[in-house]
Amino acid sequence: MFHMHSPELKTQEISLGTPKCRLDRFMQLLENDNARRTMLSSHRLGQRRMMIQSPTAEIPLRSGASVGHGVFYVSFRIGSPHPQKFVLVADTASDLTWMNCKLLCKGCPEFNFSSGRVFQAKDSPSFQTIPCGGKTCQEDLVQSFALPDCPTPDTPCLYNYSYYGDRSASGVFANETVTVGLHGHHKIVLYHVLFGCTESSRLPPPFPDGVMGLGFSSISFAMRLADMFGNKFSYCLVDHLSPSNLNNYLSFGEPQHSKPQKMQYTELILHNSDVFYWVNVSGISVGDKMLNIPPETWNITNGGGAIIDSGTTLTLLAEAAYAAVMDAFIGTLTKFKKVEMPVTEFCFEATGFQESSVPNFVIHFADGAKLEPLVKSYIIDAADGIKCLGFQPPQKGDISIIGNIMQQGHYWEFDIGRSKLGFGPSSCILTNPKD
């Protein structure tokens, strides 16, 4: 290795020997630095343009109705050199992506999973557990239910991820390689993607292979992809009773399908203290009449407010809102015979029922946007000949949750960069998208 001003660096055409004076030397160095800065800037700009012009990332999204679930499923490929395929619940109210998993280690117990496929860590050389003694485990993953157990610094970082009630998933945090499809039948490979290698779970059967955490968090798979594709993601939910061949996509970047021409936008409220996508609701109307709901019901800072959640089926309303909505609807359905069912508070025989006779239900946002869901999104089919009001009071706390049935028949865009939630009516139906 020689310095650029070494007398040994000579050619027949040019000599790069020592400059005549210190000023010449400085000017030559400055010229080289400027040229290098131009080259690096061009390279970086080229990368930016390539990212902006790169196709949208697309993950097939379908209803879980065919297997008796009120959630939506996505496909997920993880591991190398041959990715293993899994079916996960798309969940915007949690941040950890995990699947049933078997570790490669001596003395590890054998786990029996009641359903779903199991990720075989031994078949993937890119699988790497996160040590419990590092900053990632002890600080970054604390809000994601990392456990303090750490007998040695290299012991895998454990978690017990809680959902609601006694439902949870337990295992170890790890990094892996993930393969994601792009619009146009290409693929990209993501390295060092944090995920949960779940060794046991307490979730209702039949449950798929795991959960894709799409919440607002630094460990969220949604944030990892959104950061690469325009800082936003979107989805369009088909009818929740649709067969598995009527699908759409969970998209990152500019969507290539289903986005309506007329979109409404409302503020998307993001907090570092939780993973939820909050919205600023101002009220609810039924039959063009605003209901008498106390304003504090929607006050986020005082323990109220509302979130958008793809992992909750029905719409949960805070106590005051729930009582007002149920009173408004039940009065219009008294001519139908009431049926006792464990689904919701009010179900009825649907003989003679017509959607046109039902008053419209509208969620009003503080900035003027209005969500006007389909009638079948709040008068739902519960069984043959039986319909129910699709609302429930919250199990605990007093926040309201706009569930996935209320979201069906709409395109939803989570613009993280602008803190905006966009939505608009759409059929959402695509037949047999690539998987």
Short mmCIF file of C-alpha atoms in Angstrom, two decimals:
data_model
loop_
_atom_site.label_atom_id
_atom_site.label_comp_id
_atom_site.label_asym_id
_atom_site.label_seq_id
_atom_site.Cartn_x
_atom_site.Cartn_y
_atom_site.Cartn_z
CA MET A 1 0.00 0.00 0.00
CA PHE A 2 1.41 3.36 -1.11
CA HIS A 3 0.26 6.89 -0.43
CA MET A 4 -1.14 8.63 -3.50
CA HIS A 5 1.78 11.09 -3.47
CA SER A 6 4.46 8.42 -3.35
CA PRO A 7 7.15 8.87 -6.06
CA GLU A 8 6.79 5.15 -6.82
CA LEU A 9 3.34 5.79 -8.35
CA LYS A 10 4.36 6.82 -11.86
CA THR A 11 3.08 5.98 -15.32
CA GLN A 12 4.25 6.90 -18.79
CA GLU A 13 1.49 9.52 -19.08
CA ILE A 14 1.18 10.99 -15.61
CA SER A 15 3.18 11.19 -12.43
CA LEU A 16 1.40 11.13 -9.08
CA GLY A 17 4.56 11.96 -7.21
CA THR A 18 4.95 14.53 -4.46
CA PRO A 19 3.30 17.91 -5.30
CA LYS A 20 5.55 20.93 -5.74
CA CYS A 21 4.26 22.65 -2.61
CA ARG A 22 1.93 22.15 0.34
CA LEU A 23 -0.83 24.21 -1.35
CA ASP A 24 -0.76 21.98 -4.43
CA ARG A 25 -0.96 18.94 -2.20
CA PHE A 26 -3.94 20.38 -0.31
CA MET A 27 -5.76 21.36 -3.53
CA GLN A 28 -5.22 17.90 -4.99
CA LEU A 29 -6.61 16.25 -1.86
CA LEU A 30 -9.59 18.61 -1.88
CA GLU A 31 -10.30 17.88 -5.54
CA ASN A 32 -10.19 14.14 -4.87
CA ASP A 33 -12.52 14.51 -1.87
CA ASN A 34 -15.01 16.52 -3.93
CA ALA A 35 -14.96 13.92 -6.69
CA ARG A 36 -15.46 11.15 -4.15
CA ARG A 37 -18.34 13.02 -2.48
CA THR A 38 -20.04 13.41 -5.86
CA MET A 39 -19.62 9.70 -6.52
CA LEU A 40 -21.03 8.72 -3.11
CA SER A 41 -23.96 11.13 -3.42
CA SER A 42 -24.79 9.76 -6.86
CA HIS A 43 -24.62 6.23 -5.55
CA ARG A 44 -26.86 7.08 -2.60
CA LEU A 45 -29.33 8.94 -4.82
CA GLY A 46 -29.35 5.94 -7.14
CA GLN A 47 -30.24 3.71 -4.21
CA ARG A 48 -33.03 6.07 -3.17
CA ARG A 49 -34.43 6.15 -6.69
CA MET A 50 -34.18 2.39 -6.88
CA MET A 51 -36.10 2.06 -3.60
CA ILE A 52 -38.76 4.56 -4.68
CA GLN A 53 -39.19 2.90 -8.07
CA SER A 54 -39.00 -0.64 -6.73
CA PRO A 55 -42.24 -2.65 -6.84
CA THR A 56 -44.67 -2.80 -3.99
CA ALA A 57 -44.13 -5.58 -1.47
CA GLU A 58 -47.22 -7.80 -1.44
CA ILE A 59 -48.27 -10.54 0.98
CA PRO A 60 -51.44 -12.54 0.20
CA LEU A 61 -54.26 -11.81 2.68
CA ARG A 62 -57.41 -13.90 3.12
CA SER A 63 -60.27 -14.52 5.54
CA GLY A 64 -60.00 -17.27 8.14
CA ALA A 65 -63.73 -18.10 7.88
CA SER A 66 -63.09 -21.38 6.07
CA VAL A 67 -61.50 -22.78 9.24
CA GLY A 68 -63.86 -21.07 11.65
CA HIS A 69 -61.78 -18.01 12.54
CA GLY A 70 -62.87 -14.39 12.61
CA VAL A 71 -59.44 -13.10 11.63
CA PHE A 72 -57.44 -12.62 8.44
CA TYR A 73 -54.44 -14.70 7.42
CA VAL A 74 -51.20 -13.84 5.65
CA SER A 75 -48.54 -16.08 4.15
CA PHE A 76 -45.02 -15.87 5.59
CA ARG A 77 -41.74 -17.42 4.40
CA ILE A 78 -38.82 -17.58 6.80
CA GLY A 79 -35.43 -19.30 6.98
CA SER A 80 -32.69 -20.21 4.51
CA PRO A 81 -31.55 -21.55 2.14
CA HIS A 82 -35.03 -22.98 1.58
CA PRO A 83 -37.69 -20.74 3.18
CA GLN A 84 -40.28 -22.49 5.30
CA LYS A 85 -43.88 -21.38 4.70
CA PHE A 86 -46.37 -20.46 7.44
CA VAL A 87 -49.86 -19.01 7.78
CA LEU A 88 -50.10 -16.19 10.33
CA VAL A 89 -52.83 -13.96 11.74
CA ALA A 90 -52.48 -10.35 10.53
CA ASP A 91 -52.61 -8.31 13.74
CA THR A 92 -52.27 -4.51 13.83
CA ALA A 93 -52.56 -4.42 17.64
CA SER A 94 -49.42 -6.43 18.47
CA ASP A 95 -45.80 -6.05 17.38
CA LEU A 96 -44.17 -9.49 17.65
CA THR A 97 -44.16 -11.78 14.63
CA TRP A 98 -43.91 -15.39 15.80
CA MET A 99 -44.66 -18.94 14.77
CA ASN A 100 -44.55 -22.41 16.30
CA CYS A 101 -40.89 -23.29 16.49
CA LYS A 102 -38.53 -26.10 17.44
CA LEU A 103 -35.08 -25.05 18.60
CA LEU A 104 -31.84 -26.71 17.68
CA CYS A 105 -30.22 -27.43 21.02
CA LYS A 106 -29.19 -30.32 23.22
CA GLY A 107 -31.58 -31.08 26.02
CA CYS A 108 -34.42 -28.97 24.60
CA PRO A 109 -37.77 -30.47 25.56
CA GLU A 110 -40.09 -31.86 22.92
CA PHE A 111 -43.11 -29.64 22.36
CA ASN A 112 -46.41 -30.88 21.05
CA PHE A 113 -48.32 -28.30 19.05
CA SER A 114 -52.04 -28.84 18.75
CA SER A 115 -52.23 -27.34 15.27
CA GLY A 116 -50.21 -25.62 12.56
CA ARG A 117 -46.77 -26.14 11.13
CA VAL A 118 -43.56 -25.85 13.13
CA PHE A 119 -40.46 -23.89 12.14
CA GLN A 120 -37.46 -26.21 12.22
CA ALA A 121 -34.53 -24.06 13.34
CA LYS A 122 -32.04 -26.87 12.63
CA ASP A 123 -32.83 -26.62 8.91
CA SER A 124 -31.93 -22.91 8.69
CA PRO A 125 -28.26 -21.87 9.11
CA SER A 126 -29.32 -18.19 9.30
CA PHE A 127 -31.30 -18.79 12.52
CA GLN A 128 -29.65 -16.99 15.46
CA THR A 129 -31.05 -16.54 18.96
CA ILE A 130 -30.74 -13.18 20.72
CA PRO A 131 -28.64 -13.47 23.91
CA CYS A 132 -30.28 -12.44 27.17
CA GLY A 133 -27.18 -10.58 28.34
CA GLY A 134 -27.25 -7.93 25.60
CA LYS A 135 -28.92 -4.53 25.32
CA THR A 136 -31.48 -5.83 22.83
CA CYS A 137 -32.94 -8.23 25.37
CA GLN A 138 -32.50 -6.19 28.51
CA GLU A 139 -33.75 -2.86 27.11
CA ASP A 140 -35.19 -2.93 23.60
CA LEU A 141 -37.45 -5.95 24.08
CA VAL A 142 -38.77 -5.22 27.57
CA GLN A 143 -42.01 -3.73 26.20
CA SER A 144 -42.42 -6.85 24.07
CA PHE A 145 -42.64 -9.04 27.16
CA ALA A 146 -38.99 -10.15 27.36
CA LEU A 147 -38.40 -12.08 30.57
CA PRO A 148 -35.62 -11.22 33.04
CA ASP A 149 -34.37 -14.83 33.23
CA CYS A 150 -30.69 -14.84 32.26
CA PRO A 151 -28.56 -17.58 33.86
CA THR A 152 -25.67 -16.85 31.46
CA PRO A 153 -25.13 -13.91 29.07
CA ASP A 154 -25.39 -16.20 26.02
CA THR A 155 -28.64 -17.84 27.08
CA PRO A 156 -31.44 -17.08 24.57
CA CYS A 157 -33.69 -14.14 25.45
CA LEU A 158 -37.06 -15.49 26.59
CA TYR A 159 -40.52 -13.98 26.17
CA ASN A 160 -44.06 -14.58 27.34
CA TYR A 161 -46.10 -12.45 24.96
CA SER A 162 -49.53 -11.66 26.43
CA TYR A 163 -52.63 -10.88 24.40
CA TYR A 164 -55.89 -10.71 26.35
CA GLY A 165 -57.24 -12.85 29.13
CA ASP A 166 -54.94 -15.83 29.62
CA ARG A 167 -53.93 -16.01 25.95
CA SER A 168 -50.19 -15.87 25.40
CA ALA A 169 -47.22 -17.22 23.45
CA SER A 170 -43.88 -18.20 25.02
CA GLY A 171 -40.50 -18.84 23.46
CA VAL A 172 -37.18 -17.19 22.55
CA PHE A 173 -36.35 -14.12 20.48
CA ALA A 174 -34.25 -14.75 17.40
CA ASN A 175 -33.14 -13.22 14.10
CA GLU A 176 -33.85 -14.88 10.78
CA THR A 177 -33.99 -14.39 7.02
CA VAL A 178 -37.42 -13.60 5.56
CA THR A 179 -38.50 -13.76 1.91
CA VAL A 180 -41.20 -11.35 0.71
CA GLY A 181 -42.90 -11.18 -2.68
CA LEU A 182 -42.94 -8.05 -4.82
CA HIS A 183 -45.51 -6.90 -7.34
CA GLY A 184 -44.45 -8.33 -10.66
CA HIS A 185 -43.49 -11.79 -9.36
CA HIS A 186 -40.08 -10.81 -7.99
CA LYS A 187 -38.91 -11.34 -4.42
CA ILE A 188 -36.68 -9.67 -1.87
CA VAL A 189 -34.79 -11.23 1.01
CA LEU A 190 -34.62 -9.48 4.38
CA TYR A 191 -31.81 -10.38 6.76
CA HIS A 192 -31.72 -10.27 10.57
CA VAL A 193 -35.47 -9.97 10.98
CA LEU A 194 -36.46 -10.26 14.63
CA PHE A 195 -39.13 -12.87 15.32
CA GLY A 196 -40.42 -15.08 18.09
CA CYS A 197 -39.56 -18.76 18.11
CA THR A 198 -42.63 -19.90 20.05
CA GLU A 199 -42.29 -23.12 21.99
CA SER A 200 -45.72 -23.06 23.61
CA SER A 201 -48.90 -21.03 23.25
CA ARG A 202 -52.27 -20.69 24.89
CA LEU A 203 -54.51 -19.74 22.00
CA PRO A 204 -57.88 -21.16 20.93
CA PRO A 205 -57.77 -24.06 18.46
CA PRO A 206 -57.91 -24.38 15.57
CA PHE A 207 -55.21 -21.69 15.43
CA PRO A 208 -52.84 -21.08 12.50
CA ASP A 209 -49.06 -21.23 12.72
CA GLY A 210 -48.59 -17.92 14.53
CA VAL A 211 -49.09 -14.14 14.38
CA MET A 212 -47.68 -11.38 12.18
CA GLY A 213 -47.28 -8.33 14.43
CA LEU A 214 -48.13 -5.20 12.42
CA GLY A 215 -48.35 -2.74 15.33
CA PHE A 216 -46.40 0.51 15.66
CA SER A 217 -43.10 -0.58 17.18
CA SER A 218 -39.42 -0.80 16.31
CA ILE A 219 -39.60 -4.63 16.29
CA SER A 220 -42.77 -4.77 14.18
CA PHE A 221 -42.49 -6.52 10.83
CA ALA A 222 -44.76 -3.80 9.39
CA MET A 223 -42.31 -1.07 10.40
CA ARG A 224 -39.36 -3.02 8.95
CA LEU A 225 -41.01 -3.27 5.53
CA ALA A 226 -42.72 0.12 5.60
CA ASP A 227 -39.35 1.77 6.17
CA MET A 228 -38.20 0.31 2.84
CA PHE A 229 -41.37 1.06 0.87
CA GLY A 230 -42.57 4.60 1.33
CA ASN A 231 -43.17 4.38 5.09
CA LYS A 232 -46.71 3.03 4.73
CA PHE A 233 -48.69 -0.16 4.40
CA SER A 234 -52.23 -1.00 3.39
CA TYR A 235 -54.76 -3.78 3.13
CA CYS A 236 -58.22 -4.42 1.75
CA LEU A 237 -60.42 -6.84 3.69
CA VAL A 238 -62.80 -9.01 1.71
CA ASP A 239 -66.10 -10.13 3.24
CA HIS A 240 -65.20 -12.00 6.43
CA LEU A 241 -67.27 -14.99 5.27
CA SER A 242 -65.45 -15.26 1.94
CA PRO A 243 -63.92 -18.60 0.88
CA SER A 244 -60.14 -18.85 0.90
CA ASN A 245 -59.81 -18.31 -2.87
CA LEU A 246 -61.18 -14.75 -2.62
CA ASN A 247 -58.09 -12.89 -1.49
CA ASN A 248 -56.34 -9.55 -1.51
CA TYR A 249 -52.96 -8.28 -0.33
CA LEU A 250 -51.24 -6.76 2.62
CA SER A 251 -49.15 -4.22 0.69
CA PHE A 252 -46.14 -2.07 1.55
CA GLY A 253 -45.55 1.01 -0.57
CA GLU A 254 -47.89 2.17 -3.34
CA PRO A 255 -50.65 -0.43 -3.72
CA GLN A 256 -51.25 -2.04 -7.08
CA HIS A 257 -54.77 -3.28 -6.32
CA SER A 258 -58.11 -2.12 -4.90
CA LYS A 259 -57.25 1.47 -3.90
CA PRO A 260 -60.39 3.54 -4.54
CA GLN A 261 -60.23 6.86 -6.35
CA LYS A 262 -62.07 8.64 -3.57
CA MET A 263 -60.23 8.34 -0.28
CA GLN A 264 -60.81 9.99 3.05
CA TYR A 265 -57.98 10.68 5.48
CA THR A 266 -57.99 11.15 9.22
CA GLU A 267 -55.27 11.61 11.80
CA LEU A 268 -53.38 8.47 12.80
CA ILE A 269 -52.21 8.94 16.37
CA LEU A 270 -48.99 7.06 17.14
CA HIS A 271 -47.43 6.65 20.58
CA ASN A 272 -44.04 5.20 21.45
CA SER A 273 -45.58 3.89 24.68
CA ASP A 274 -47.83 1.37 22.93
CA VAL A 275 -48.22 -0.39 19.58
CA PHE A 276 -51.78 0.72 18.75
CA TYR A 277 -53.06 2.74 15.81
CA TRP A 278 -55.27 5.34 17.51
CA VAL A 279 -57.86 7.44 15.72
CA ASN A 280 -59.56 10.62 16.89
CA VAL A 281 -63.29 9.78 16.96
CA SER A 282 -65.71 12.63 17.70
CA GLY A 283 -68.99 10.72 17.70
CA ILE A 284 -71.34 8.12 16.21
CA SER A 285 -74.59 8.64 14.34
CA VAL A 286 -77.37 6.15 13.65
CA GLY A 287 -79.98 7.08 11.06
CA ASP A 288 -78.39 10.50 10.55
CA LYS A 289 -78.86 11.34 14.25
CA MET A 290 -75.83 11.95 16.42
CA LEU A 291 -75.99 9.83 19.55
CA ASN A 292 -75.63 11.32 23.01
CA ILE A 293 -72.21 9.92 23.91
CA PRO A 294 -70.04 11.78 26.45
CA PRO A 295 -67.02 13.41 24.75
CA GLU A 296 -64.63 11.82 27.27
CA THR A 297 -65.47 8.46 25.71
CA TRP A 298 -63.14 9.38 22.85
CA ASN A 299 -60.48 11.17 24.92
CA ILE A 300 -57.25 9.18 24.55
CA THR A 301 -55.34 11.01 27.27
CA ASN A 302 -58.04 10.25 29.86
CA GLY A 303 -58.17 6.50 29.24
CA GLY A 304 -60.72 6.49 26.41
CA GLY A 305 -60.23 6.66 22.65
CA ALA A 306 -60.46 4.21 19.77
CA ILE A 307 -58.03 2.03 17.81
CA ILE A 308 -58.09 0.21 14.47
CA ASP A 309 -57.43 -3.50 14.93
CA SER A 310 -57.30 -6.20 12.26
CA GLY A 311 -56.99 -8.93 14.90
CA THR A 312 -60.32 -8.19 16.66
CA THR A 313 -63.42 -9.52 14.91
CA LEU A 314 -66.37 -7.51 16.23
CA THR A 315 -66.35 -3.82 17.08
CA LEU A 316 -65.97 -3.15 20.81
CA LEU A 317 -67.45 0.08 22.09
CA ALA A 318 -66.78 1.76 25.42
CA GLU A 319 -69.69 1.40 27.83
CA ALA A 320 -71.38 4.74 27.13
CA ALA A 321 -71.05 4.36 23.35
CA TYR A 322 -72.15 0.73 23.44
CA ALA A 323 -75.35 1.52 25.38
CA ALA A 324 -76.27 4.39 23.04
CA VAL A 325 -75.67 2.36 19.86
CA MET A 326 -77.56 -0.71 21.08
CA ASP A 327 -80.56 1.40 22.16
CA ALA A 328 -80.65 3.12 18.77
CA PHE A 329 -80.66 -0.15 16.81
CA ILE A 330 -82.79 -2.39 19.02
CA GLY A 331 -85.68 0.04 18.71
CA THR A 332 -85.69 -0.47 14.92
CA LEU A 333 -85.53 -4.29 15.15
CA THR A 334 -88.35 -5.01 17.61
CA LYS A 335 -90.57 -6.53 14.91
CA PHE A 336 -88.13 -9.43 14.57
CA LYS A 337 -88.16 -12.33 17.01
CA LYS A 338 -85.25 -12.10 19.43
CA VAL A 339 -82.98 -15.15 19.69
CA GLU A 340 -80.63 -15.88 22.57
CA MET A 341 -77.12 -16.58 21.30
CA PRO A 342 -73.68 -16.28 22.93
CA VAL A 343 -72.39 -14.12 20.08
CA THR A 344 -73.73 -10.67 21.06
CA GLU A 345 -76.41 -9.13 23.23
CA PHE A 346 -79.06 -8.87 20.51
CA CYS A 347 -79.72 -11.50 17.84
CA PHE A 348 -82.90 -12.08 15.86
CA GLU A 349 -84.57 -14.31 13.28
CA ALA A 350 -83.86 -12.75 9.89
CA THR A 351 -87.07 -13.81 8.12
CA GLY A 352 -88.27 -10.78 6.16
CA PHE A 353 -85.18 -8.74 7.01
CA GLN A 354 -84.05 -6.19 4.41
CA GLU A 355 -80.88 -4.14 4.69
CA SER A 356 -82.65 -1.10 3.26
CA SER A 357 -84.79 -0.91 6.40
CA VAL A 358 -81.78 -0.56 8.71
CA PRO A 359 -80.61 2.94 9.69
CA ASN A 360 -77.11 3.79 8.57
CA PHE A 361 -74.29 3.63 11.11
CA VAL A 362 -71.51 6.22 10.82
CA ILE A 363 -68.32 6.78 12.80
CA HIS A 364 -67.36 10.46 12.74
CA PHE A 365 -63.75 11.59 13.10
CA ALA A 366 -62.71 14.91 14.60
CA ASP A 367 -61.22 16.22 11.36
CA GLY A 368 -64.41 15.64 9.35
CA ALA A 369 -63.80 12.19 7.85
CA LYS A 370 -66.65 9.67 8.16
CA LEU A 371 -66.56 5.88 8.07
CA GLU A 372 -69.82 4.55 6.63
CA PRO A 373 -69.55 0.75 6.81
CA LEU A 374 -71.72 -1.73 4.94
CA VAL A 375 -74.90 -2.82 6.74
CA LYS A 376 -73.54 -6.38 6.88
CA SER A 377 -70.62 -5.01 8.87
CA TYR A 378 -72.83 -4.16 11.84
CA ILE A 379 -75.84 -6.45 11.25
CA ILE A 380 -73.86 -9.66 10.89
CA ASP A 381 -74.76 -13.19 9.83
CA ALA A 382 -74.32 -15.36 12.92
CA ALA A 383 -76.01 -18.57 11.71
CA ASP A 384 -78.48 -19.72 9.07
CA GLY A 385 -81.47 -17.41 9.33
CA ILE A 386 -79.99 -15.57 12.34
CA LYS A 387 -78.50 -12.08 12.42
CA CYS A 388 -76.91 -10.18 15.29
CA LEU A 389 -75.86 -6.65 16.08
CA GLY A 390 -72.10 -6.73 15.64
CA PHE A 391 -71.09 -4.78 18.74
CA GLN A 392 -69.70 -5.80 22.10
CA PRO A 393 -68.71 -3.91 25.25
CA PRO A 394 -64.97 -4.05 26.04
CA GLN A 395 -63.83 -6.86 28.32
CA LYS A 396 -61.66 -4.51 30.32
CA GLY A 397 -60.59 -0.91 30.10
CA ASP A 398 -62.69 1.66 28.31
CA ILE A 399 -61.17 1.99 24.85
CA SER A 400 -63.16 1.27 21.71
CA ILE A 401 -61.87 -1.07 18.99
CA ILE A 402 -62.90 -0.90 15.34
CA GLY A 403 -62.71 -4.59 14.44
CA ASN A 404 -62.09 -6.29 11.13
CA ILE A 405 -65.76 -6.96 10.25
CA MET A 406 -66.41 -3.23 10.49
CA GLN A 407 -63.39 -2.69 8.20
CA GLN A 408 -64.49 -5.18 5.51
CA GLY A 409 -65.34 -3.83 2.09
CA HIS A 410 -62.88 -0.98 2.57
CA TYR A 411 -59.31 -0.27 1.58
CA TRP A 412 -57.16 0.90 4.52
CA GLU A 413 -53.87 2.80 4.22
CA PHE A 414 -51.62 3.32 7.26
CA ASP A 415 -49.37 6.21 6.26
CA ILE A 416 -46.79 6.16 9.06
CA GLY A 417 -44.70 8.98 7.61
CA ARG A 418 -47.60 11.45 7.49
CA SER A 419 -49.47 10.05 10.53
CA LYS A 420 -52.58 9.61 8.39
CA LEU A 421 -55.12 6.81 8.10
CA GLY A 422 -56.75 6.63 4.69
CA PHE A 423 -59.84 4.62 3.83
CA GLY A 424 -62.41 4.20 1.10
CA PRO A 425 -65.01 1.65 -0.09
CA SER A 426 -63.75 -1.18 -2.28
CA SER A 427 -64.88 -4.69 -3.26
CA CYS A 428 -61.36 -5.91 -2.33
CA ILE A 429 -61.89 -9.09 -4.34
CA LEU A 430 -58.97 -10.55 -6.27
CA THR A 431 -59.16 -14.14 -7.44
CA ASN A 432 -56.16 -16.34 -6.65
CA PRO A 433 -53.34 -13.84 -6.12
CA LYS A 434 -49.86 -15.28 -6.08
CA ASP A 435 -48.89 -16.95 -2.82
#
